[in-house]
XYZ file of C-alpha atoms in Angstrom:
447
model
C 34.509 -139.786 203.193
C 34.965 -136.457 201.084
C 38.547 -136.105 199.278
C 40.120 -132.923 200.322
C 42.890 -131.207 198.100
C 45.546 -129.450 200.301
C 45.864 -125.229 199.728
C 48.014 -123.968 196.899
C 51.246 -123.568 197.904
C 52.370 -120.657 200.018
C 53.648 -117.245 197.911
C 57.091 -116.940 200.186
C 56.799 -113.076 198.346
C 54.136 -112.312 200.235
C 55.258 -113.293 203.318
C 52.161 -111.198 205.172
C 49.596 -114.159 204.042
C 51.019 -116.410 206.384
C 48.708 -116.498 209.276
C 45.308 -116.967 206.293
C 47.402 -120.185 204.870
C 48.132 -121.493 207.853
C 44.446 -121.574 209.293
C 43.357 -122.772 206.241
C 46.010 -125.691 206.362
C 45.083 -126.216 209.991
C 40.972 -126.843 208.459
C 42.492 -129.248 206.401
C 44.585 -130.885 208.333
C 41.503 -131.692 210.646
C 39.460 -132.568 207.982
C 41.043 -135.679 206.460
C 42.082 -136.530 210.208
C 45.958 -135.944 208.948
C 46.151 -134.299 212.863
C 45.466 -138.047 214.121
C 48.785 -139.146 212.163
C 52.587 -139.315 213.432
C 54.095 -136.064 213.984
C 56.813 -136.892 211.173
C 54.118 -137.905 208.890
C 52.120 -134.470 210.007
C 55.455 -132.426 209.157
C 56.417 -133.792 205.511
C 52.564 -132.455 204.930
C 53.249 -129.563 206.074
C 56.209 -128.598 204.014
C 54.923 -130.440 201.134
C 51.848 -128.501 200.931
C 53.889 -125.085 201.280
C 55.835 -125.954 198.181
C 59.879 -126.470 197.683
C 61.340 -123.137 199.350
C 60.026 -124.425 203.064
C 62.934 -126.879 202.291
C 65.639 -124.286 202.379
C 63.517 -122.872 205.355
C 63.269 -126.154 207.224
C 66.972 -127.007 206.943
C 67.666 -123.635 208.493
C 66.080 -124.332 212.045
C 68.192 -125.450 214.912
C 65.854 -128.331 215.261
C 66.742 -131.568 217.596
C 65.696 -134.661 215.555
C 63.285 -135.167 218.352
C 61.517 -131.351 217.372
C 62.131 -132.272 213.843
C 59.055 -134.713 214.078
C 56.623 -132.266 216.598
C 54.251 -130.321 213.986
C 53.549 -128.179 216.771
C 57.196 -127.050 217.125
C 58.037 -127.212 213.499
C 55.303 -125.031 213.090
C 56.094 -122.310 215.531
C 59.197 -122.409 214.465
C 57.737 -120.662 210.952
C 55.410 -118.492 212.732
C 58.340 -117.080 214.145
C 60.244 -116.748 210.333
C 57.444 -115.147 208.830
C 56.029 -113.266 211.711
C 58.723 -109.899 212.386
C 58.047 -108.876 216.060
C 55.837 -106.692 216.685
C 55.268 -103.721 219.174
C 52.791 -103.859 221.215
C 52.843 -100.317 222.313
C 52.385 -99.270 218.411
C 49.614 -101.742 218.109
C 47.503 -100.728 221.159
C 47.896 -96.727 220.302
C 46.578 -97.975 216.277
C 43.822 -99.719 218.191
C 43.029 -96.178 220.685
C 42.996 -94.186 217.957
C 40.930 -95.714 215.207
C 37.079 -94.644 215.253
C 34.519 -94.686 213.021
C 34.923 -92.338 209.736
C 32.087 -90.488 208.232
C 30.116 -92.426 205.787
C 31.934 -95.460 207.183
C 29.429 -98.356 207.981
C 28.929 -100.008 211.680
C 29.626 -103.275 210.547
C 33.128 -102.164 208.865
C 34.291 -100.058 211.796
C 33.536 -102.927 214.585
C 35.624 -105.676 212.089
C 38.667 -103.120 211.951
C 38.265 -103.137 215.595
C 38.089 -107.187 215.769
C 41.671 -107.062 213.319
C 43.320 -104.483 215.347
C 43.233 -106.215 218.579
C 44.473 -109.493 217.127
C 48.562 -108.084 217.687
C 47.536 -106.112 221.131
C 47.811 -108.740 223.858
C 44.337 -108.065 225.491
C 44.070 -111.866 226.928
C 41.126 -112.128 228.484
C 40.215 -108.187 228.446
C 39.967 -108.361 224.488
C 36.443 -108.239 224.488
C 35.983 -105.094 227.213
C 38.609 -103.041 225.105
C 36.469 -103.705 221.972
C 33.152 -102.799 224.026
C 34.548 -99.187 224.731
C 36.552 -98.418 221.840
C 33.166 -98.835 219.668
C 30.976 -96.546 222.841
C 33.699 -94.111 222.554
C 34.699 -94.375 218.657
C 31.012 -94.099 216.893
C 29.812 -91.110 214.875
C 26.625 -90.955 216.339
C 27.390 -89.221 219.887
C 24.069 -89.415 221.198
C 24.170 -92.986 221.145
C 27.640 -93.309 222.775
C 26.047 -91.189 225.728
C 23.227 -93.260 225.745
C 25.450 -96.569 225.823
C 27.857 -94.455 228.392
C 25.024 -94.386 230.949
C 24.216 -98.198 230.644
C 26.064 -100.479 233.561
C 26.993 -103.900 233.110
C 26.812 -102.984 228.963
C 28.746 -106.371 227.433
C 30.279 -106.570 224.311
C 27.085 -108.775 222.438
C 24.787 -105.814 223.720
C 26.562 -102.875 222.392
C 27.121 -104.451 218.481
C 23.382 -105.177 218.375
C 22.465 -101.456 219.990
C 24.400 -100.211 216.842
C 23.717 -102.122 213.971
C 19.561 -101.631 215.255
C 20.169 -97.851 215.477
C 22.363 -97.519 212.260
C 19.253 -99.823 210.274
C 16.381 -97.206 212.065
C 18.718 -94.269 211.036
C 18.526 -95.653 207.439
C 15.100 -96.610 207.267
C 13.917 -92.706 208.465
C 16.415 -91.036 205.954
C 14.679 -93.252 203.167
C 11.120 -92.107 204.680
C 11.988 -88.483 204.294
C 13.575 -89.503 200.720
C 10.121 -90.562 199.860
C 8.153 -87.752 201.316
C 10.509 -85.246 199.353
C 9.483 -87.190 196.624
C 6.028 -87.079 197.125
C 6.067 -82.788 197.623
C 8.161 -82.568 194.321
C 5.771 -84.962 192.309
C 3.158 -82.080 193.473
C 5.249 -79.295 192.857
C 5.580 -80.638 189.503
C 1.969 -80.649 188.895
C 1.524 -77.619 189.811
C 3.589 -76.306 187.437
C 2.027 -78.336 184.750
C -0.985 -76.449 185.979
C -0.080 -73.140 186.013
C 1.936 -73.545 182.806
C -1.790 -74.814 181.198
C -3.464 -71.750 182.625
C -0.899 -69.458 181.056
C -1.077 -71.116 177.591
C -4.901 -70.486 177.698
C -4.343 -67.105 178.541
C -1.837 -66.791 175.686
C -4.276 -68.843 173.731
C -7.157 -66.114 174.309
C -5.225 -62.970 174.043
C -4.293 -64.538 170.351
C -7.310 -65.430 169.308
C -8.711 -61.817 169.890
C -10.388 -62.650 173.113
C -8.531 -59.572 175.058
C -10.021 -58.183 178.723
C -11.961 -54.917 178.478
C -9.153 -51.678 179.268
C -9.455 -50.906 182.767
C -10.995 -47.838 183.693
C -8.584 -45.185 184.936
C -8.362 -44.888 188.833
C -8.048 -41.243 190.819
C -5.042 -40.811 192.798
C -6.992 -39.023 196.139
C -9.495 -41.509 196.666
C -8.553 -44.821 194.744
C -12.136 -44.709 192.955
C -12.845 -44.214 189.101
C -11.331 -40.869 187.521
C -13.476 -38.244 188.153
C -14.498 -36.022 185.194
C -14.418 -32.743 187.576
C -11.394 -32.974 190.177
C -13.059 -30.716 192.796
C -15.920 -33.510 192.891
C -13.146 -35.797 194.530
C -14.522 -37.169 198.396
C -10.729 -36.825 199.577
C -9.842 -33.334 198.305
C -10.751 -32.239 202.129
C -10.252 -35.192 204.046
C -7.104 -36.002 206.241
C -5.151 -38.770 205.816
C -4.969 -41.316 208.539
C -1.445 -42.558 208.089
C 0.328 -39.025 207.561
C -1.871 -36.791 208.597
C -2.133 -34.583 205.415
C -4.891 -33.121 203.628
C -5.835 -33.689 200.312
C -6.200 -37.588 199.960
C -7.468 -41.022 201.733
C -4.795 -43.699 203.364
C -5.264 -46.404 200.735
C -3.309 -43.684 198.081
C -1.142 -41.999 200.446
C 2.387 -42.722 198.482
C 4.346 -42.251 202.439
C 6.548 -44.617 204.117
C 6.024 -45.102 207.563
C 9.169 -46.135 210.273
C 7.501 -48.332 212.371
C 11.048 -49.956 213.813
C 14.695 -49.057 213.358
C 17.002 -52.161 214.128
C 21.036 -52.208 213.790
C 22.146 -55.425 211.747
C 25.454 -57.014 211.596
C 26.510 -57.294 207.886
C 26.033 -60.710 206.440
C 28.966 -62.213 204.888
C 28.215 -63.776 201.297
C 30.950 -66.018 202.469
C 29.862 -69.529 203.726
C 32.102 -70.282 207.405
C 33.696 -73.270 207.373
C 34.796 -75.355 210.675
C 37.422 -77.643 209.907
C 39.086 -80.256 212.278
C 37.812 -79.775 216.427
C 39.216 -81.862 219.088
C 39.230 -82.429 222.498
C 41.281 -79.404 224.119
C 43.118 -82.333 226.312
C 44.463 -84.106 223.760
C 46.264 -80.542 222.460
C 49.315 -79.051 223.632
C 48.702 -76.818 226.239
C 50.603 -73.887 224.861
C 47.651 -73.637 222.495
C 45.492 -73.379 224.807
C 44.585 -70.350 227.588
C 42.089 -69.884 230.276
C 39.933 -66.602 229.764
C 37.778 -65.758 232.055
C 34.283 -64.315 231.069
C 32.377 -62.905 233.974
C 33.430 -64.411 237.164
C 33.731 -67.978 235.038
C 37.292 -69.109 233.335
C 36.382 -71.031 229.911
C 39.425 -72.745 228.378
C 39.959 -71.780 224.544
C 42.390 -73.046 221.888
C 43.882 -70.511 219.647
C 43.475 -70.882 216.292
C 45.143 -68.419 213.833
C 42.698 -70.209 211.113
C 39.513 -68.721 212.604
C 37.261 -65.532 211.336
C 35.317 -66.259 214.540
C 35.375 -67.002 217.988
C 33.281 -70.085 218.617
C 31.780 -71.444 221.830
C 30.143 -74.388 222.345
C 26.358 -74.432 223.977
C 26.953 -76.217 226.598
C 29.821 -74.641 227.734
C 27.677 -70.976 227.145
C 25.087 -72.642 229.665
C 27.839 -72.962 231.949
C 28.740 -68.956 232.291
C 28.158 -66.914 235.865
C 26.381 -64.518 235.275
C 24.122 -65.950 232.813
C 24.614 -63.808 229.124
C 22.185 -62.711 226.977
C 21.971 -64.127 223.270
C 21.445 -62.738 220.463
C 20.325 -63.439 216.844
C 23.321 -64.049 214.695
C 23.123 -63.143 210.666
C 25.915 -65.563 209.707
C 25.541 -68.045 206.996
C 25.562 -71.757 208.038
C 29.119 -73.419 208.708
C 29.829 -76.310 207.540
C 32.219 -79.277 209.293
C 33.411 -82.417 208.371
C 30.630 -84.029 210.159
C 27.958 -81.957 208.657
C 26.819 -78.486 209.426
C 26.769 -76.939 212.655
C 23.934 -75.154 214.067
C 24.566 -71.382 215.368
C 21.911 -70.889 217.772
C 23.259 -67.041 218.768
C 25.867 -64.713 219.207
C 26.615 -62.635 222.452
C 29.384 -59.766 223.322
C 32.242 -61.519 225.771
C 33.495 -59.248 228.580
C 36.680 -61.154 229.389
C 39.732 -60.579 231.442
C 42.974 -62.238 230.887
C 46.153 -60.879 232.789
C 44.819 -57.997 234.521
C 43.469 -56.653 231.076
C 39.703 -56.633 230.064
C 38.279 -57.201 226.701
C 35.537 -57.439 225.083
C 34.886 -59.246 221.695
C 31.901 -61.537 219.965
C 31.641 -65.003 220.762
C 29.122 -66.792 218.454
C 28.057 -70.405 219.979
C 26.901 -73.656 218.286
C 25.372 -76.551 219.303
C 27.543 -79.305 218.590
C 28.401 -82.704 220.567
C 32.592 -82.622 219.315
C 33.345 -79.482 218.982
C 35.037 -77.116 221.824
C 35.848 -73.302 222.246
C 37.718 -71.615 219.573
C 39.392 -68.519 220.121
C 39.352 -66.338 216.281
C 43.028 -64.989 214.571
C 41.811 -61.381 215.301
C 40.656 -62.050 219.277
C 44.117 -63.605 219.538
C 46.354 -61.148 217.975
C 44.210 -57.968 219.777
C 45.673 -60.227 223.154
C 48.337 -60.779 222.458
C 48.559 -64.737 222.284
C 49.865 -64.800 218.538
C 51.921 -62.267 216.227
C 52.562 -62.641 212.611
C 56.165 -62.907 211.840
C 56.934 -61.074 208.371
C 60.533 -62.250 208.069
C 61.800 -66.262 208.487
C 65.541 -66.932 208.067
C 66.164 -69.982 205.836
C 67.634 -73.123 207.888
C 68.886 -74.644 204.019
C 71.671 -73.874 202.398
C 71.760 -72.383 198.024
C 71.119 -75.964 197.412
C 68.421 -77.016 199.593
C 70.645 -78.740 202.202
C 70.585 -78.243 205.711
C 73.674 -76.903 207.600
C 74.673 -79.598 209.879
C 77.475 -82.693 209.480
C 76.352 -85.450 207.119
C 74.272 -88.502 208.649
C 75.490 -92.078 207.460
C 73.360 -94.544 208.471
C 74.738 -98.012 209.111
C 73.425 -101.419 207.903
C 73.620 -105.031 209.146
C 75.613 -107.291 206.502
C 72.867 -109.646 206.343
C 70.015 -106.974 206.461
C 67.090 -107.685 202.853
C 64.968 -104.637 202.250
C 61.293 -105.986 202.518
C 60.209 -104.479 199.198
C 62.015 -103.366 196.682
C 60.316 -100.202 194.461
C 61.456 -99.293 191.147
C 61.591 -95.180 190.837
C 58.911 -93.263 188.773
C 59.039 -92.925 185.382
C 60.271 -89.313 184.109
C 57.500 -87.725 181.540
C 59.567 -86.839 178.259
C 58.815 -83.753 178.607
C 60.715 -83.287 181.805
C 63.720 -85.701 181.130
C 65.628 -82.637 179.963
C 64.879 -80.506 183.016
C 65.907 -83.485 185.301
C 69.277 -83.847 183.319
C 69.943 -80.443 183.792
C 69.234 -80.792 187.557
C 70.993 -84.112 188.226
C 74.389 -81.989 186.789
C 73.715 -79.296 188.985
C 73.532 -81.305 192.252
C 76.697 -83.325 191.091
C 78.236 -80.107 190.383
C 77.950 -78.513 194.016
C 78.311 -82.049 195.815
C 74.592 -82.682 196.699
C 74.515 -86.170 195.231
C 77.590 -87.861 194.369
C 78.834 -88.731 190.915
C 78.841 -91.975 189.236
């Protein structure tokens, strides 16, 4: 039989390593069938391998001398030294709110998942809670509607349905790498091409090998310059496009209007569409019900908007049905990528009695919700600029209430213990000065 060497012995600084040393003393403790000795025997392993501070450790349990020789007591009796209790409310809202980041792979996001629930008491459940937090938590929000839609959908089934669609995604994106390859490999010959031609041409006109003058052209007719102007076709012929006399269409200098259009001014400006979230999740004072037609839509106000936004399929949704319009706007751009403007229409709303009427441009996007601009909001109402704050702090940068002294247990040990920042030399004279002045008005106290 193999000869197994026990782990190296436990760092008691790093007291967050203890569950990975213990499952890797547990592997060898079944390995070289040390599991199948006493329990006394099993022990003295145990805090041998860990090294001479499990000792001090050991000495410190309450332990009968009866426990004193159970591994499996000895050794909960350390899970529960190194392990500080944890809250399983914290946990569970870490687990809720963690979803997939952009540019984050599917493989990383569903192990985060997998390490997350280890502290969140799922039991038996573990596996469902996993299974929705990845439908709910991936980037790709077709697919989570897709996987939405499937009943009985198991935990197995919905890992493989996104590693196969993140590996298809991948392989199409390198197609169209390669075919954007293959049109600038052409574009490059053609430029080689054209660049040839012209150094011919320069070639020629060097070498004396010029084109024959071109032969001056009249300005009625379009044909060679006559010698007598009165022999001219046009002189008495009426134009077709401006109905003058005097000269043919192909030289009439006139600009017809066929079509006069009014255009919004484009902005050179790119829009930019930061963070959007479900409206639920937000406080409801940000939020307000506008209705536009006979239909309310719900909004959030944002005081960081140029525009008001609307999302398609919430546009689909209005009664009566409103007309769009093309919008001139440059593409925004989002965290996620950029967003799609597929029109703009003119909102006739009514909130509190009062109508208005304002632009609403709409996007397609799968996240985002209805925005309602700084300027929609502040012509409503909703939002004012204050001009003037009052400062809560004091000269020195304290705030005005009764001092807080916080009270430690005698035995408490910080967990970690930091040493502060080194100060640049050029600033140690600046923080001298500044130390003084606190100590001088009481801020800090003196040592």
């Amino acid at each position: 039989m193999a000869k197994f060497n026990p782990p190296d012995s436990f760092a008691f600084d790093r007291p967050n390593e203890w569950g990975d040393w213990k499952q890797r003393f547990q592997r060898y403790r079944i390995a070289t069938k040390l599991a199948k000795e006493d329990g006394e025997v099993q022990v003295s392993c145990l805090i041998y391998a860990m090294g001479p501070e499990a000792e001090n450790i050991f000495k410190s349990f309450t332990l009968s001398e009866d426990d004193q020789k159970k591994f499996d007591v000895v050794l909960g009796k350390y899970d529960e030294y190194f392990y500080p209790k944890r809250n399983v409310i914290h946990e569970r809202a870490c687990f809720y709110q963690r979803g997939q980041r952009p540019g984050e792979k599917v493989e990383m996001f569903i192990r985060a998942l997998y390490d997350l629930s280890e502290h969140c008491d799922f039991g038996a459940a573990r596996d469902d809670h996993i299974r929705d937090r990845i439908v709910v938590g991936i980037v790709d929000k077709d697919l989570s509607r897709k996987l939405q839609l499937e009943a009985g959908l198991t935990l197995t089934q919905t890992i493989q349905t996104v590693r196969q669609s993140e590996e298809v995604n991948a392989q199409v994106h390198q197609q169209q790498g390669e075919a954007c390859t293959a049109v600038q490999e052409i574009a490059r010959e053609r430029g080689k091409f054209a660049y040839r031609e012209k150094q011919q041409w320069r070639n020629r006109r060097e070498s004396g090998q010029q084109e024959a003058p071109k032969m001056p052209k009249c300005g009625r007719c379009g044909k060679i310059q006559h010698k007598d102007h009165e022999r001219c076709p046009a002189l008495k012929s009426t134009c077709h496009k401006c109905k003058k006399v005097g000269h043919w269409e192909i030289k009439c200098h006139t600009k017809a209007v066929r079509e006069v259009t009014e255009t919004e001014p484009v902005s050179q400006t790119p829009y930019f569409l930061g963070a959007v979230t479900n409206i639920n999740k937000n406080n409801d004072k940000w939020t307000v019900k506008i209705v536009i037609g006979v239909t309310p839509v719900t909004f959030k106000i944002d005081t960081g908007a140029d525009l008001n936004i609307m999302e398609e399929e919430t546009f689909n949704m209005l009664c009566p049905k409103q007309q769009l319009v093309q919008s001139n706007i440059p593409p925004m751009s989002s965290p996620g990528g950029q967003l799609i403007c597929v029109g703009k229409f003119q909102a006739n709303a009514k909130y509190k009695e009062k109508h208005y009427s304002f632009p609403v441009y709409v996007i397609r996007s799968l996240t985002a919700n209805n925005l309602l601009g700084r300027d929609t909001a502040c012509a409503m109402g909703l939002v004012k600029r204050i001009e003037k704050v009052h400062s809560a702090f004091g000269e020195h940068g304290t705030l005005k209430t009764d001092p807080v002294k916080i009270l430690l247990k005698d035995n408490a040990e910080p967990y970690a213990v930091y040493t502060a920042r080194r100060v640049p030399l050029s600033l140690i004279q600046k923080v001298k000065e500044e130390l003084l002045r606190m100590e001088k008005n009481d801020v800090i106290e003196k040592k």
